[in-house]
PDB file of C-alpha atoms in Angstrom:
ATOM      1  CA  UNK R   1       0.038  -0.007  -0.106  1.00  0.00           C
ATOM      2  CA  UNK R   2       1.014   3.489  -0.676  1.00  0.00           C
ATOM      3  CA  UNK R   3      -0.171   6.106   2.114  1.00  0.00           C
ATOM      4  CA  UNK R   4      -0.265   9.687   1.847  1.00  0.00           C
ATOM      5  CA  UNK R   5      -0.051  12.021   5.049  1.00  0.00           C
ATOM      6  CA  UNK R   6      -0.631  15.946   4.659  1.00  0.00           C
ATOM      7  CA  UNK R   7       1.283  17.949   7.282  1.00  0.00           C
ATOM      8  CA  UNK R   8       3.279  21.062   7.477  1.00  0.00           C
ATOM      9  CA  UNK R   9       2.503  22.373   3.808  1.00  0.00           C
ATOM     10  CA  UNK R  10       3.831  19.077   2.486  1.00  0.00           C
ATOM     11  CA  UNK R  11       2.509  15.625   1.260  1.00  0.00           C
ATOM     12  CA  UNK R  12       4.251  12.845   2.606  1.00  0.00           C
ATOM     13  CA  UNK R  13       4.042   9.411   0.656  1.00  0.00           C
ATOM     14  CA  UNK R  14       5.067   6.387   2.558  1.00  0.00           C
ATOM     15  CA  UNK R  15       4.344   2.490   3.131  1.00  0.00           C
ATOM     16  CA  UNK R  16       3.709   2.863   6.735  1.00  0.00           C
ATOM     17  CA  UNK R  17       2.360   5.936   8.715  1.00  0.00           C
ATOM     18  CA  UNK R  18       5.196   7.511  10.790  1.00  0.00           C
ATOM     19  CA  UNK R  19       4.433   8.705  14.162  1.00  0.00           C
ATOM     20  CA  UNK R  20       6.439  11.943  13.604  1.00  0.00           C
ATOM     21  CA  UNK R  21       6.213  14.072  10.291  1.00  0.00           C
ATOM     22  CA  UNK R  22       9.524  13.405   8.453  1.00  0.00           C
ATOM     23  CA  UNK R  23       9.292  16.990   6.988  1.00  0.00           C
ATOM     24  CA  UNK R  24       9.203  19.030  10.266  1.00  0.00           C
ATOM     25  CA  UNK R  25       9.517  16.274  13.077  1.00  0.00           C
ATOM     26  CA  UNK R  26       5.974  17.135  14.313  1.00  0.00           C
ATOM     27  CA  UNK R  27       3.810  14.565  16.353  1.00  0.00           C
ATOM     28  CA  UNK R  28       1.474  13.110  13.869  1.00  0.00           C
ATOM     29  CA  UNK R  29      -0.584  10.995  16.423  1.00  0.00           C
ATOM     30  CA  UNK R  30      -2.157  14.076  17.894  1.00  0.00           C
ATOM     31  CA  UNK R  31      -2.227  16.147  14.460  1.00  0.00           C
ATOM     32  CA  UNK R  32      -5.892  15.628  14.020  1.00  0.00           C
ATOM     33  CA  UNK R  33      -7.786  14.168  11.128  1.00  0.00           C
ATOM     34  CA  UNK R  34      -6.274  16.600   8.611  1.00  0.00           C
ATOM     35  CA  UNK R  35      -3.101  14.514   9.065  1.00  0.00           C
ATOM     36  CA  UNK R  36      -4.444  11.119   9.180  1.00  0.00           C
ATOM     37  CA  UNK R  37      -3.078   8.752   6.849  1.00  0.00           C
ATOM     38  CA  UNK R  38      -4.894   8.051   3.441  1.00  0.00           C
ATOM     39  CA  UNK R  39      -4.412   4.886   1.574  1.00  0.00           C
ATOM     40  CA  UNK R  40      -4.039   5.781  -2.097  1.00  0.00           C
ATOM     41  CA  UNK R  41      -6.268   3.504  -4.520  1.00  0.00           C
ATOM     42  CA  UNK R  42      -4.149   1.051  -6.362  1.00  0.00           C
ATOM     43  CA  UNK R  43      -4.807   1.430 -10.179  1.00  0.00           C
ATOM     44  CA  UNK R  44      -4.146  -2.432 -11.022  1.00  0.00           C
ATOM     45  CA  UNK R  45      -6.675  -4.955 -10.717  1.00  0.00           C
ATOM     46  CA  UNK R  46      -6.996  -8.687 -11.462  1.00  0.00           C
ATOM     47  CA  UNK R  47      -7.916  -8.759 -14.934  1.00  0.00           C
ATOM     48  CA  UNK R  48      -9.636 -12.194 -14.907  1.00  0.00           C
ATOM     49  CA  UNK R  49     -12.090 -10.810 -12.250  1.00  0.00           C
ATOM     50  CA  UNK R  50     -13.070  -7.990 -14.534  1.00  0.00           C
ATOM     51  CA  UNK R  51     -15.875  -9.195 -17.056  1.00  0.00           C
ATOM     52  CA  UNK R  52     -16.169  -7.483 -20.332  1.00  0.00           C
ATOM     53  CA  UNK R  53     -13.275  -4.957 -20.122  1.00  0.00           C
ATOM     54  CA  UNK R  54     -10.445  -3.818 -21.771  1.00  0.00           C
ATOM     55  CA  UNK R  55      -7.272  -4.809 -20.266  1.00  0.00           C
ATOM     56  CA  UNK R  56      -3.658  -3.338 -20.276  1.00  0.00           C
ATOM     57  CA  UNK R  57      -0.581  -4.911 -18.859  1.00  0.00           C
ATOM     58  CA  UNK R  58       3.163  -4.985 -19.589  1.00  0.00           C
ATOM     59  CA  UNK R  59       4.251  -7.449 -22.442  1.00  0.00           C
ATOM     60  CA  UNK R  60       6.968  -8.623 -20.133  1.00  0.00           C
ATOM     61  CA  UNK R  61       6.577  -8.860 -16.223  1.00  0.00           C
ATOM     62  CA  UNK R  62       4.106  -6.823 -14.210  1.00  0.00           C
ATOM     63  CA  UNK R  63       3.535  -3.258 -13.423  1.00  0.00           C
ATOM     64  CA  UNK R  64       4.668  -3.289  -9.959  1.00  0.00           C
ATOM     65  CA  UNK R  65       7.607  -5.514 -10.319  1.00  0.00           C
ATOM     66  CA  UNK R  66      10.240  -3.833 -12.503  1.00  0.00           C
ATOM     67  CA  UNK R  67       8.121  -1.809 -15.110  1.00  0.00           C
ATOM     68  CA  UNK R  68      10.056   1.355 -15.941  1.00  0.00           C
ATOM     69  CA  UNK R  69       7.250   3.172 -17.771  1.00  0.00           C
ATOM     70  CA  UNK R  70       8.908   2.578 -21.212  1.00  0.00           C
ATOM     71  CA  UNK R  71       8.353  -0.937 -21.939  1.00  0.00           C
ATOM     72  CA  UNK R  72       5.773  -2.371 -24.286  1.00  0.00           C
ATOM     73  CA  UNK R  73       2.199  -2.772 -23.369  1.00  0.00           C
ATOM     74  CA  UNK R  74      -0.187  -5.627 -24.327  1.00  0.00           C
ATOM     75  CA  UNK R  75      -3.951  -5.267 -24.494  1.00  0.00           C
ATOM     76  CA  UNK R  76      -6.858  -7.546 -24.600  1.00  0.00           C
ATOM     77  CA  UNK R  77     -10.733  -7.930 -23.937  1.00  0.00           C
ATOM     78  CA  UNK R  78     -12.193 -10.074 -21.370  1.00  0.00           C
ATOM     79  CA  UNK R  79     -15.416 -12.238 -21.747  1.00  0.00           C
ATOM     80  CA  UNK R  80     -18.002 -12.656 -19.110  1.00  0.00           C
ATOM     81  CA  UNK R  81     -15.928 -15.083 -17.170  1.00  0.00           C
ATOM     82  CA  UNK R  82     -12.616 -13.147 -17.316  1.00  0.00           C
ATOM     83  CA  UNK R  83     -10.901 -14.989 -20.138  1.00  0.00           C
ATOM     84  CA  UNK R  84      -8.732 -12.600 -21.739  1.00  0.00           C
ATOM     85  CA  UNK R  85      -9.009 -12.564 -25.770  1.00  0.00           C
ATOM     86  CA  UNK R  86      -5.700 -11.071 -26.858  1.00  0.00           C
ATOM     87  CA  UNK R  87      -3.711 -10.924 -30.359  1.00  0.00           C
ATOM     88  CA  UNK R  88      -0.184 -11.435 -31.306  1.00  0.00           C
ATOM     89  CA  UNK R  89       2.067 -12.852 -33.828  1.00  0.00           C
ATOM     90  CA  UNK R  90       0.805 -16.327 -32.802  1.00  0.00           C
ATOM     91  CA  UNK R  91      -2.808 -15.315 -33.419  1.00  0.00           C
ATOM     92  CA  UNK R  92      -5.542 -14.936 -30.955  1.00  0.00           C
ATOM     93  CA  UNK R  93      -5.232 -16.182 -27.483  1.00  0.00           C
ATOM     94  CA  UNK R  94      -7.771 -16.947 -24.897  1.00  0.00           C
ATOM     95  CA  UNK R  95      -6.069 -16.404 -21.530  1.00  0.00           C
ATOM     96  CA  UNK R  96      -7.226 -17.727 -18.205  1.00  0.00           C
ATOM     97  CA  UNK R  97      -4.141 -16.531 -16.364  1.00  0.00           C
ATOM     98  CA  UNK R  98      -1.465 -13.941 -16.768  1.00  0.00           C
ATOM     99  CA  UNK R  99      -3.478 -10.674 -16.363  1.00  0.00           C
ATOM    100  CA  UNK R 100      -3.579 -10.591 -12.622  1.00  0.00           C
ATOM    101  CA  UNK R 101      -2.345  -7.121 -12.646  1.00  0.00           C
ATOM    102  CA  UNK R 102      -3.801  -4.976 -15.099  1.00  0.00           C
ATOM    103  CA  UNK R 103      -5.196  -1.541 -15.768  1.00  0.00           C
ATOM    104  CA  UNK R 104      -8.843  -2.378 -16.436  1.00  0.00           C
ATOM    105  CA  UNK R 105     -11.509  -0.283 -18.231  1.00  0.00           C
ATOM    106  CA  UNK R 106     -15.188  -1.773 -18.127  1.00  0.00           C
ATOM    107  CA  UNK R 107     -16.943  -1.650 -21.467  1.00  0.00           C
ATOM    108  CA  UNK R 108     -20.521  -2.351 -20.702  1.00  0.00           C
ATOM    109  CA  UNK R 109     -22.942  -0.631 -18.393  1.00  0.00           C
ATOM    110  CA  UNK R 110     -25.062  -2.850 -16.087  1.00  0.00           C
ATOM    111  CA  UNK R 111     -28.207  -1.701 -17.741  1.00  0.00           C
ATOM    112  CA  UNK R 112     -27.107  -3.033 -21.317  1.00  0.00           C
ATOM    113  CA  UNK R 113     -28.928  -6.412 -20.775  1.00  0.00           C
ATOM    114  CA  UNK R 114     -28.833  -7.484 -24.334  1.00  0.00           C
ATOM    115  CA  UNK R 115     -25.244  -6.707 -24.894  1.00  0.00           C
ATOM    116  CA  UNK R 116     -24.494  -8.459 -21.483  1.00  0.00           C
ATOM    117  CA  UNK R 117     -25.952 -11.702 -22.806  1.00  0.00           C
ATOM    118  CA  UNK R 118     -24.404 -11.312 -26.323  1.00  0.00           C
ATOM    119  CA  UNK R 119     -20.854 -10.501 -25.329  1.00  0.00           C
ATOM    120  CA  UNK R 120     -19.258 -13.904 -25.211  1.00  0.00           C
ATOM    121  CA  UNK R 121     -20.612 -14.942 -28.637  1.00  0.00           C
ATOM    122  CA  UNK R 122     -19.811 -11.838 -30.333  1.00  0.00           C
ATOM    123  CA  UNK R 123     -16.240 -11.834 -28.957  1.00  0.00           C
ATOM    124  CA  UNK R 124     -15.608 -15.466 -29.861  1.00  0.00           C
ATOM    125  CA  UNK R 125     -16.983 -15.020 -33.272  1.00  0.00           C
ATOM    126  CA  UNK R 126     -15.074 -11.832 -33.731  1.00  0.00           C
ATOM    127  CA  UNK R 127     -11.903 -13.558 -32.786  1.00  0.00           C
ATOM    128  CA  UNK R 128     -12.339 -16.330 -35.295  1.00  0.00           C
ATOM    129  CA  UNK R 129     -12.336 -13.832 -38.213  1.00  0.00           C
ATOM    130  CA  UNK R 130      -9.454 -14.188 -40.970  1.00  0.00           C
ATOM    131  CA  UNK R 131      -8.099 -10.668 -40.050  1.00  0.00           C
ATOM    132  CA  UNK R 132      -6.762 -12.233 -36.597  1.00  0.00           C
ATOM    133  CA  UNK R 133      -4.779 -15.120 -38.390  1.00  0.00           C
ATOM    134  CA  UNK R 134      -1.087 -15.164 -37.132  1.00  0.00           C
ATOM    135  CA  UNK R 135       0.362 -14.067 -40.612  1.00  0.00           C
ATOM    136  CA  UNK R 136      -1.698 -10.946 -40.581  1.00  0.00           C
ATOM    137  CA  UNK R 137      -0.064  -9.586 -37.551  1.00  0.00           C
ATOM    138  CA  UNK R 138       2.173  -6.478 -37.826  1.00  0.00           C
ATOM    139  CA  UNK R 139       3.888  -4.950 -34.968  1.00  0.00           C
ATOM    140  CA  UNK R 140       2.913  -1.427 -35.649  1.00  0.00           C
ATOM    141  CA  UNK R 141      -0.152  -1.508 -37.909  1.00  0.00           C
ATOM    142  CA  UNK R 142      -2.134  -4.770 -37.128  1.00  0.00           C
ATOM    143  CA  UNK R 143      -1.513  -5.754 -33.563  1.00  0.00           C
ATOM    144  CA  UNK R 144      -3.212  -6.243 -30.068  1.00  0.00           C
ATOM    145  CA  UNK R 145      -4.485  -2.654 -30.094  1.00  0.00           C
ATOM    146  CA  UNK R 146      -6.018  -3.037 -33.467  1.00  0.00           C
ATOM    147  CA  UNK R 147      -7.832  -6.121 -32.397  1.00  0.00           C
ATOM    148  CA  UNK R 148      -9.154  -4.910 -29.133  1.00  0.00           C
ATOM    149  CA  UNK R 149     -10.422  -1.491 -30.643  1.00  0.00           C
ATOM    150  CA  UNK R 150     -11.977  -3.163 -33.797  1.00  0.00           C
ATOM    151  CA  UNK R 151     -13.892  -5.224 -31.428  1.00  0.00           C
ATOM    152  CA  UNK R 152     -15.087  -2.156 -29.547  1.00  0.00           C
ATOM    153  CA  UNK R 153     -15.850  -0.616 -32.563  1.00  0.00           C
ATOM    154  CA  UNK R 154     -17.822  -3.600 -33.831  1.00  0.00           C
ATOM    155  CA  UNK R 155     -20.123  -3.443 -30.785  1.00  0.00           C
ATOM    156  CA  UNK R 156     -20.489   0.148 -30.984  1.00  0.00           C
ATOM    157  CA  UNK R 157     -21.739   0.074 -34.618  1.00  0.00           C
ATOM    158  CA  UNK R 158     -24.274  -2.793 -33.852  1.00  0.00           C
ATOM    159  CA  UNK R 159     -25.717  -0.450 -31.249  1.00  0.00           C
ATOM    160  CA  UNK R 160     -25.913   2.527 -33.879  1.00  0.00           C
ATOM    161  CA  UNK R 161     -22.730   4.342 -32.629  1.00  0.00           C
ATOM    162  CA  UNK R 162     -19.991   5.952 -34.607  1.00  0.00           C
ATOM    163  CA  UNK R 163     -16.515   4.014 -34.581  1.00  0.00           C
ATOM    164  CA  UNK R 164     -13.777   5.546 -32.546  1.00  0.00           C
ATOM    165  CA  UNK R 165     -10.330   6.228 -34.052  1.00  0.00           C
ATOM    166  CA  UNK R 166      -7.172   5.142 -32.015  1.00  0.00           C
ATOM    167  CA  UNK R 167      -6.772   8.967 -31.018  1.00  0.00           C
ATOM    168  CA  UNK R 168     -10.390   9.118 -29.711  1.00  0.00           C
ATOM    169  CA  UNK R 169     -10.192   5.729 -27.722  1.00  0.00           C
ATOM    170  CA  UNK R 170      -7.071   6.614 -26.226  1.00  0.00           C
ATOM    171  CA  UNK R 171      -8.010  10.201 -25.308  1.00  0.00           C
ATOM    172  CA  UNK R 172     -11.361   9.282 -23.943  1.00  0.00           C
ATOM    173  CA  UNK R 173     -10.966   5.993 -22.423  1.00  0.00           C
ATOM    174  CA  UNK R 174      -7.304   5.045 -21.743  1.00  0.00           C
ATOM    175  CA  UNK R 175      -5.464   8.312 -20.789  1.00  0.00           C
ATOM    176  CA  UNK R 176      -7.534   8.982 -17.309  1.00  0.00           C
ATOM    177  CA  UNK R 177      -6.560   5.268 -16.458  1.00  0.00           C
ATOM    178  CA  UNK R 178      -3.015   5.375 -17.673  1.00  0.00           C
ATOM    179  CA  UNK R 179      -2.303   8.763 -15.977  1.00  0.00           C
ATOM    180  CA  UNK R 180      -3.409   7.690 -12.682  1.00  0.00           C
ATOM    181  CA  UNK R 181      -1.321   4.294 -13.077  1.00  0.00           C
ATOM    182  CA  UNK R 182       1.812   6.419 -14.128  1.00  0.00           C
ATOM    183  CA  UNK R 183       1.383   8.613 -10.966  1.00  0.00           C
ATOM    184  CA  UNK R 184       1.233   5.625  -8.914  1.00  0.00           C
ATOM    185  CA  UNK R 185       4.090   3.815 -10.405  1.00  0.00           C
ATOM    186  CA  UNK R 186       6.141   6.951  -9.793  1.00  0.00           C
ATOM    187  CA  UNK R 187       5.416   6.831  -6.083  1.00  0.00           C
ATOM    188  CA  UNK R 188       5.934   2.884  -5.937  1.00  0.00           C
ATOM    189  CA  UNK R 189       9.359   3.322  -7.562  1.00  0.00           C
ATOM    190  CA  UNK R 190      10.382   6.420  -5.054  1.00  0.00           C
ATOM    191  CA  UNK R 191       9.334   4.365  -2.367  1.00  0.00           C
ATOM    192  CA  UNK R 192      11.438   1.464  -3.431  1.00  0.00           C
ATOM    193  CA  UNK R 193      14.598   3.182  -2.391  1.00  0.00           C
ATOM    194  CA  UNK R 194      13.441   5.346   0.536  1.00  0.00           C
ATOM    195  CA  UNK R 195      11.026   5.428   3.393  1.00  0.00           C
ATOM    196  CA  UNK R 196       9.259   8.665   2.645  1.00  0.00           C
ATOM    197  CA  UNK R 197       8.755  10.765  -0.417  1.00  0.00           C
ATOM    198  CA  UNK R 198       7.847  14.287   0.415  1.00  0.00           C
ATOM    199  CA  UNK R 199       6.312  16.740  -1.956  1.00  0.00           C
ATOM    200  CA  UNK R 200       6.162  20.624  -0.972  1.00  0.00           C
ATOM    201  CA  UNK R 201       2.294  21.376  -0.938  1.00  0.00           C
ATOM    202  CA  UNK R 202       2.819  24.499  -3.019  1.00  0.00           C
ATOM    203  CA  UNK R 203       4.554  22.529  -5.821  1.00  0.00           C
ATOM    204  CA  UNK R 204       1.537  20.004  -5.727  1.00  0.00           C
ATOM    205  CA  UNK R 205      -0.890  22.918  -6.049  1.00  0.00           C
ATOM    206  CA  UNK R 206       0.870  24.386  -9.128  1.00  0.00           C
ATOM    207  CA  UNK R 207       0.500  21.155 -10.617  1.00  0.00           C
TER     208      UNK R 207
END
């Protein structure tokens, strides 16, 4: 867990709540509710427990175990049971494990009854199309993101909605989640080498 403590015009990030403020030395145990430690929400979820969702994970390893923010990412779509459909140079995979630490974006609202029932069949039929054969894979132009976004757009069009470009989908759906994940990863990496990471509040407010 990553905790945040607000005290003496600073935000203190840590793993364990300290009895005294590492910035000023003041006693935090009697500093009141304003200085109470707050546990930050971890942006990574067990992907196989997130049905009908768009998932992102590092191609190699996991986010919290060595990912530096620059490595390649892999994406997939879950069915109703959390099986992750994902596409690479070997074709479409149906993974029941390996996505335990993912950024997850739900794709279906609870009131979309018809789509909830049809989702698995639509995803399976889509994955069998010729476009997703192994020899069609191209690392830059026809890849895992192409597969996932094409399925999202197939569903949108069936519901009478306009398809989304890669830029539109990234801006509207992915960036809010990836920005949160990036901030959390930065804190996680800072705290891998120190007990506290202190951010002056004025600097935080400027951001």
